[in-house]
mmCIF file of C-alpha atoms in Angstrom:
data_model
loop_
_atom_site.group_PDB
_atom_site.id
_atom_site.type_symbol
_atom_site.label_atom_id
_atom_site.label_comp_id
_atom_site.label_asym_id
_atom_site.label_seq_id
_atom_site.Cartn_x
_atom_site.Cartn_y
_atom_site.Cartn_z
ATOM 1 C CA MET A 1 72.451 -44.971 15.645
ATOM 2 C CA LYS A 2 74.173 -45.388 18.990
ATOM 3 C CA LYS A 3 75.271 -41.737 18.947
ATOM 4 C CA ARG A 4 71.702 -40.597 18.304
ATOM 5 C CA SER A 5 70.442 -42.706 21.212
ATOM 6 C CA LEU A 6 73.143 -41.314 23.472
ATOM 7 C CA TYR A 7 72.321 -37.717 22.515
ATOM 8 C CA PHE A 8 68.625 -38.387 23.088
ATOM 9 C CA MET A 9 69.264 -39.808 26.566
ATOM 10 C CA VAL A 10 71.406 -36.806 27.537
ATOM 11 C CA PHE A 11 68.711 -34.480 26.217
ATOM 12 C CA VAL A 12 66.045 -36.238 28.318
ATOM 13 C CA LEU A 13 68.211 -36.092 31.435
ATOM 14 C CA VAL A 14 68.850 -32.384 30.963
ATOM 15 C CA LEU A 15 65.138 -31.665 30.505
ATOM 16 C CA THR A 16 64.316 -33.709 33.605
ATOM 17 C CA ALA A 17 66.861 -31.837 35.684
ATOM 18 C CA VAL A 18 65.591 -28.455 34.521
ATOM 19 C CA PHE A 19 61.988 -29.473 35.114
ATOM 20 C CA ASN A 20 62.696 -30.764 38.626
ATOM 21 C CA PHE A 21 64.786 -27.739 39.498
ATOM 22 C CA GLY A 22 61.950 -25.440 38.528
ATOM 23 C CA LEU A 23 59.336 -27.282 40.596
ATOM 24 C CA SER A 24 61.285 -28.355 43.669
ATOM 25 C CA PRO A 25 61.920 -25.895 46.529
ATOM 26 C CA ILE A 26 65.527 -25.057 47.189
ATOM 27 C CA ASN A 27 66.332 -25.570 50.850
ATOM 28 C CA VAL A 28 68.899 -22.843 51.353
ATOM 29 C CA SER A 29 68.726 -20.644 54.443
ATOM 30 C CA ALA A 30 68.810 -16.938 53.715
ATOM 31 C CA LYS A 31 72.118 -15.334 54.584
ATOM 32 C CA THR A 32 72.257 -12.399 56.927
ATOM 33 C CA THR A 33 72.769 -9.191 54.986
ATOM 34 C CA SER A 34 72.663 -5.464 55.620
ATOM 35 C CA LYS A 35 69.101 -5.515 54.287
ATOM 36 C CA ASN A 36 67.595 -8.284 56.431
ATOM 37 C CA TRP A 37 69.733 -8.447 59.593
ATOM 38 C CA TYR A 38 67.143 -6.753 61.818
ATOM 39 C CA LYS A 39 64.452 -9.244 60.749
ATOM 40 C CA LYS A 40 66.554 -12.080 62.135
ATOM 41 C CA VAL A 41 67.026 -10.252 65.420
ATOM 42 C CA LEU A 42 63.284 -9.680 65.698
ATOM 43 C CA LYS A 43 62.388 -13.282 64.824
ATOM 44 C CA LYS A 44 64.922 -14.944 67.093
ATOM 45 C CA ASP A 45 63.205 -16.332 70.180
ATOM 46 C CA ASN A 46 65.844 -15.443 72.729
ATOM 47 C CA TRP A 47 68.912 -13.276 72.653
ATOM 48 C CA SER A 48 70.977 -11.131 74.958
ATOM 49 C CA TYR A 49 73.547 -8.407 74.414
ATOM 50 C CA THR A 50 76.091 -6.700 76.603
ATOM 51 C CA VAL A 51 75.824 -2.986 76.009
ATOM 52 C CA LYS A 52 76.859 0.364 77.492
ATOM 53 C CA ASP A 53 74.071 2.148 79.294
ATOM 54 C CA PHE A 54 73.466 5.847 78.897
ATOM 55 C CA TYR A 55 71.552 8.009 81.341
ATOM 56 C CA ALA A 56 71.577 11.711 80.605
ATOM 57 C CA TYR A 57 71.875 12.813 84.233
ATOM 58 C CA SER A 58 74.745 10.521 85.196
ATOM 59 C CA THR A 59 78.030 10.780 83.327
ATOM 60 C CA ASP A 60 79.505 7.973 85.442
ATOM 61 C CA LYS A 61 76.883 5.508 84.269
ATOM 62 C CA ARG A 62 77.796 5.929 80.616
ATOM 63 C CA SER A 63 80.832 3.672 80.991
ATOM 64 C CA GLU A 64 78.960 0.832 82.677
ATOM 65 C CA LYS A 65 77.903 -2.260 80.765
ATOM 66 C CA ILE A 66 74.787 -4.296 81.345
ATOM 67 C CA THR A 67 73.180 -7.373 79.820
ATOM 68 C CA VAL A 68 69.843 -6.869 78.088
ATOM 69 C CA TYR A 69 67.331 -9.461 76.903
ATOM 70 C CA LYS A 70 64.820 -9.584 74.080
ATOM 71 C CA GLU A 71 61.894 -10.163 76.448
ATOM 72 C CA ASP A 72 62.406 -6.668 77.862
ATOM 73 C CA PHE A 73 61.611 -4.973 74.535
ATOM 74 C CA PRO A 74 58.094 -5.444 73.109
ATOM 75 C CA GLU A 75 58.356 -2.665 70.502
ATOM 76 C CA TYR A 76 60.719 -1.667 67.717
ATOM 77 C CA ALA A 77 61.407 1.021 65.123
ATOM 78 C CA LEU A 78 63.800 1.249 62.176
ATOM 79 C CA LEU A 79 65.937 4.217 61.253
ATOM 80 C CA ASP A 80 68.824 4.666 58.840
ATOM 81 C CA ILE A 81 70.706 7.101 61.057
ATOM 82 C CA ASN A 82 73.669 7.856 58.774
ATOM 83 C CA LYS A 83 71.800 7.334 55.493
ATOM 84 C CA ASP A 84 74.149 4.594 54.269
ATOM 85 C CA GLY A 85 71.358 2.270 53.162
ATOM 86 C CA THR A 86 71.506 0.028 56.243
ATOM 87 C CA LYS A 87 68.784 0.494 58.832
ATOM 88 C CA GLU A 88 69.461 0.560 62.540
ATOM 89 C CA LEU A 89 67.130 -1.231 64.950
ATOM 90 C CA LEU A 90 65.735 0.576 67.991
ATOM 91 C CA LEU A 91 63.988 -1.532 70.612
ATOM 92 C CA ARG A 92 61.797 0.028 73.289
ATOM 93 C CA GLY A 93 60.722 -1.305 76.671
ATOM 94 C CA GLY A 94 60.152 -0.267 80.257
ATOM 95 C CA ALA A 95 57.423 1.885 81.773
ATOM 96 C CA TYR A 96 55.478 4.105 79.369
ATOM 97 C CA TYR A 97 56.343 7.233 81.378
ATOM 98 C CA SER A 98 60.073 6.421 81.453
ATOM 99 C CA PRO A 99 60.946 4.018 78.639
ATOM 100 C CA LYS A 100 64.340 2.631 77.744
ATOM 101 C CA ILE A 101 65.600 2.277 74.199
ATOM 102 C CA LEU A 102 68.261 -0.114 72.941
ATOM 103 C CA VAL A 103 70.013 0.817 69.686
ATOM 104 C CA LEU A 104 71.487 -1.950 67.526
ATOM 105 C CA ALA A 105 73.473 -1.508 64.323
ATOM 106 C CA TYR A 106 74.836 -3.868 61.674
ATOM 107 C CA TYR A 107 78.478 -3.209 60.875
ATOM 108 C CA LYS A 108 81.080 -5.443 59.210
ATOM 109 C CA LYS A 109 78.614 -8.340 59.093
ATOM 110 C CA LYS A 110 77.966 -8.238 62.844
ATOM 111 C CA VAL A 111 75.159 -6.956 65.047
ATOM 112 C CA ARG A 112 76.563 -4.171 67.220
ATOM 113 C CA PRO A 113 74.783 -3.124 70.445
ATOM 114 C CA LEU A 114 75.487 0.615 70.674
ATOM 115 C CA TYR A 115 73.724 2.065 73.702
ATOM 116 C CA MET A 116 70.895 1.478 76.112
ATOM 117 C CA PHE A 117 69.205 4.830 76.742
ATOM 118 C CA TYR A 118 67.256 5.323 79.963
ATOM 119 C CA ALA A 119 64.375 7.596 80.977
ATOM 120 C CA VAL A 120 63.742 8.543 77.357
ATOM 121 C CA ARG A 121 61.465 11.514 76.913
ATOM 122 C CA GLY A 122 61.949 11.490 73.160
ATOM 123 C CA MET A 123 64.230 10.148 70.444
ATOM 124 C CA PHE A 124 64.510 12.603 67.565
ATOM 125 C CA TYR A 125 66.194 12.407 64.188
ATOM 126 C CA LYS A 126 67.260 15.011 61.688
ATOM 127 C CA GLY A 127 69.664 14.694 58.763
ATOM 128 C CA LYS A 128 72.328 12.213 59.817
ATOM 129 C CA THR A 129 71.889 12.725 63.552
ATOM 130 C CA ILE A 130 69.815 11.204 66.319
ATOM 131 C CA THR A 131 69.050 13.020 69.572
ATOM 132 C CA TYR A 132 68.111 11.460 72.889
ATOM 133 C CA MET A 133 66.069 13.658 75.221
ATOM 134 C CA SER A 134 65.574 13.062 78.914
ATOM 135 C CA GLY A 135 64.081 15.292 81.569
ATOM 136 C CA GLY A 136 61.036 16.314 83.530
ATOM 137 C CA SER A 137 58.750 19.269 84.070
ATOM 138 C CA SER A 138 61.534 21.676 85.005
ATOM 139 C CA SER A 139 64.541 20.798 82.828
ATOM 140 C CA ASN A 140 65.678 18.886 79.756
ATOM 141 C CA THR A 141 68.895 17.252 78.674
ATOM 142 C CA VAL A 142 69.531 16.458 75.023
ATOM 143 C CA CYS A 143 72.384 14.364 73.652
ATOM 144 C CA THR A 144 72.970 14.290 69.910
ATOM 145 C CA PHE A 145 74.890 11.543 68.126
ATOM 146 C CA LYS A 146 76.288 10.652 64.738
ATOM 147 C CA LEU A 147 76.803 7.067 63.644
ATOM 148 C CA LYS A 148 80.247 6.318 62.261
ATOM 149 C CA LYS A 149 82.025 2.996 61.782
ATOM 150 C CA GLY A 150 79.485 1.106 63.842
ATOM 151 C CA LYS A 151 79.630 3.484 66.824
ATOM 152 C CA LEU A 152 77.513 6.350 68.122
ATOM 153 C CA LYS A 153 79.602 9.456 68.707
ATOM 154 C CA GLU A 154 78.148 12.203 70.907
ATOM 155 C CA ILE A 155 78.530 15.586 69.208
ATOM 156 C CA PHE A 156 76.284 17.740 71.393
ATOM 157 C CA ASN A 157 75.231 17.640 75.034
ATOM 158 C CA GLY A 158 72.836 20.347 76.149
ATOM 159 C CA PHE A 159 70.975 21.098 79.363
ATOM 160 C CA HIS A 160 68.413 23.819 79.979
ATOM 161 C CA THR A 161 65.803 24.668 82.568
ATOM 162 C CA THR A 162 62.209 24.973 81.455
ATOM 163 C CA SER A 163 60.270 26.353 84.420
ATOM 164 C CA THR A 164 60.253 29.053 87.090
ATOM 165 C CA ALA A 165 61.423 26.460 89.598
ATOM 166 C CA TYR A 166 64.827 27.870 88.713
ATOM 167 C CA PRO A 167 64.889 31.606 89.612
ATOM 168 C CA ILE A 168 67.786 32.038 87.200
ATOM 169 C CA PRO A 169 67.478 30.022 83.955
ATOM 170 C CA ILE A 170 70.378 27.701 83.234
ATOM 171 C CA TYR A 171 71.736 26.933 79.777
ATOM 172 C CA GLN A 172 74.655 24.554 79.344
ATOM 173 C CA ILE A 173 76.581 23.009 76.461
ATOM 174 C CA ASN A 174 78.879 20.144 77.363
ATOM 175 C CA ASN A 175 78.409 20.954 81.076
ATOM 176 C CA LYS A 176 79.504 24.575 80.672
ATOM 177 C CA ASN A 177 77.211 27.563 81.242
ATOM 178 C CA VAL A 178 76.448 29.543 78.101
ATOM 179 C CA SER A 179 74.086 32.320 77.078
ATOM 180 C CA ARG A 180 70.525 31.575 76.046
ATOM 181 C CA ASN A 181 71.243 32.633 72.459
ATOM 182 C CA LYS A 182 74.321 30.438 72.178
ATOM 183 C CA PHE A 183 72.453 27.475 73.611
ATOM 184 C CA TYR A 184 69.496 27.714 71.248
ATOM 185 C CA LYS A 185 71.695 28.271 68.235
ATOM 186 C CA LYS A 186 73.245 24.861 68.861
ATOM 187 C CA TYR A 187 70.043 23.247 70.131
ATOM 188 C CA ASN A 188 68.003 24.310 67.104
ATOM 189 C CA LYS A 189 70.646 22.964 64.750
ATOM 190 C CA TYR A 190 69.645 19.435 65.767
ATOM 191 C CA MET A 191 66.145 19.860 67.196
ATOM 192 C CA LYS A 192 64.355 22.403 65.019
ATOM 193 C CA ASN A 193 62.186 20.576 62.449
ATOM 194 C CA SER A 194 63.420 17.230 63.746
ATOM 195 C CA LYS A 195 61.093 14.217 63.853
ATOM 196 C CA ASN A 196 60.191 12.226 66.940
ATOM 197 C CA LEU A 197 60.427 8.445 66.650
ATOM 198 C CA ASP A 198 57.828 7.938 69.361
ATOM 199 C CA MET A 199 54.918 7.234 66.998
ATOM 200 C CA GLU A 200 57.023 4.985 64.746
ATOM 201 C CA PHE A 201 57.479 2.176 67.280
ATOM 202 C CA ILE A 202 55.328 -0.874 66.621
ATOM 203 C CA PRO A 203 54.816 -4.163 68.520
ATOM 204 C CA ILE A 204 57.107 -7.082 67.752
ATOM 205 C CA ASP A 205 55.012 -9.931 66.339
#
């Protein structure tokens, strides 16, 4: 008789535990993962990162580091640059005619600030590459990158004139003069049929 009572009490306790577990919320904070890391960055009230800045017309400035703040970036876009299943976060701010874009990646369980791009005329993507374009009415500079091991590696730097302001057209790859055909063969490899991220940026809630 005692054994039956004991078994019955254990059975009731087990049922109670299961019932309570099913109805009560579990207060466990979600861990940061490769799937949700950017959401935490976007939701955090204040943050700052130290990052290298990149301006297409100044090679010296590419080695400088600056501190950037969330309040400077009202818009964002997501892009899986290297197609590894983890999205990178691109934040845009500055004047509409000369915006700046901050690129953040998630690598080895850490948020990695990659580059701050200035005077962005367009940010294009194709395959596993992303291309930053800067320029004006008479010339363009394009810099193409691949993402590897949490870093952006520049694989193409091209400059070309686009107006009659230059009596003799200039075409350069990696700061060296080349023929028009050679330039466009390389340029089209990354730019032809590429997509512009411009329309994919949306306001941060």
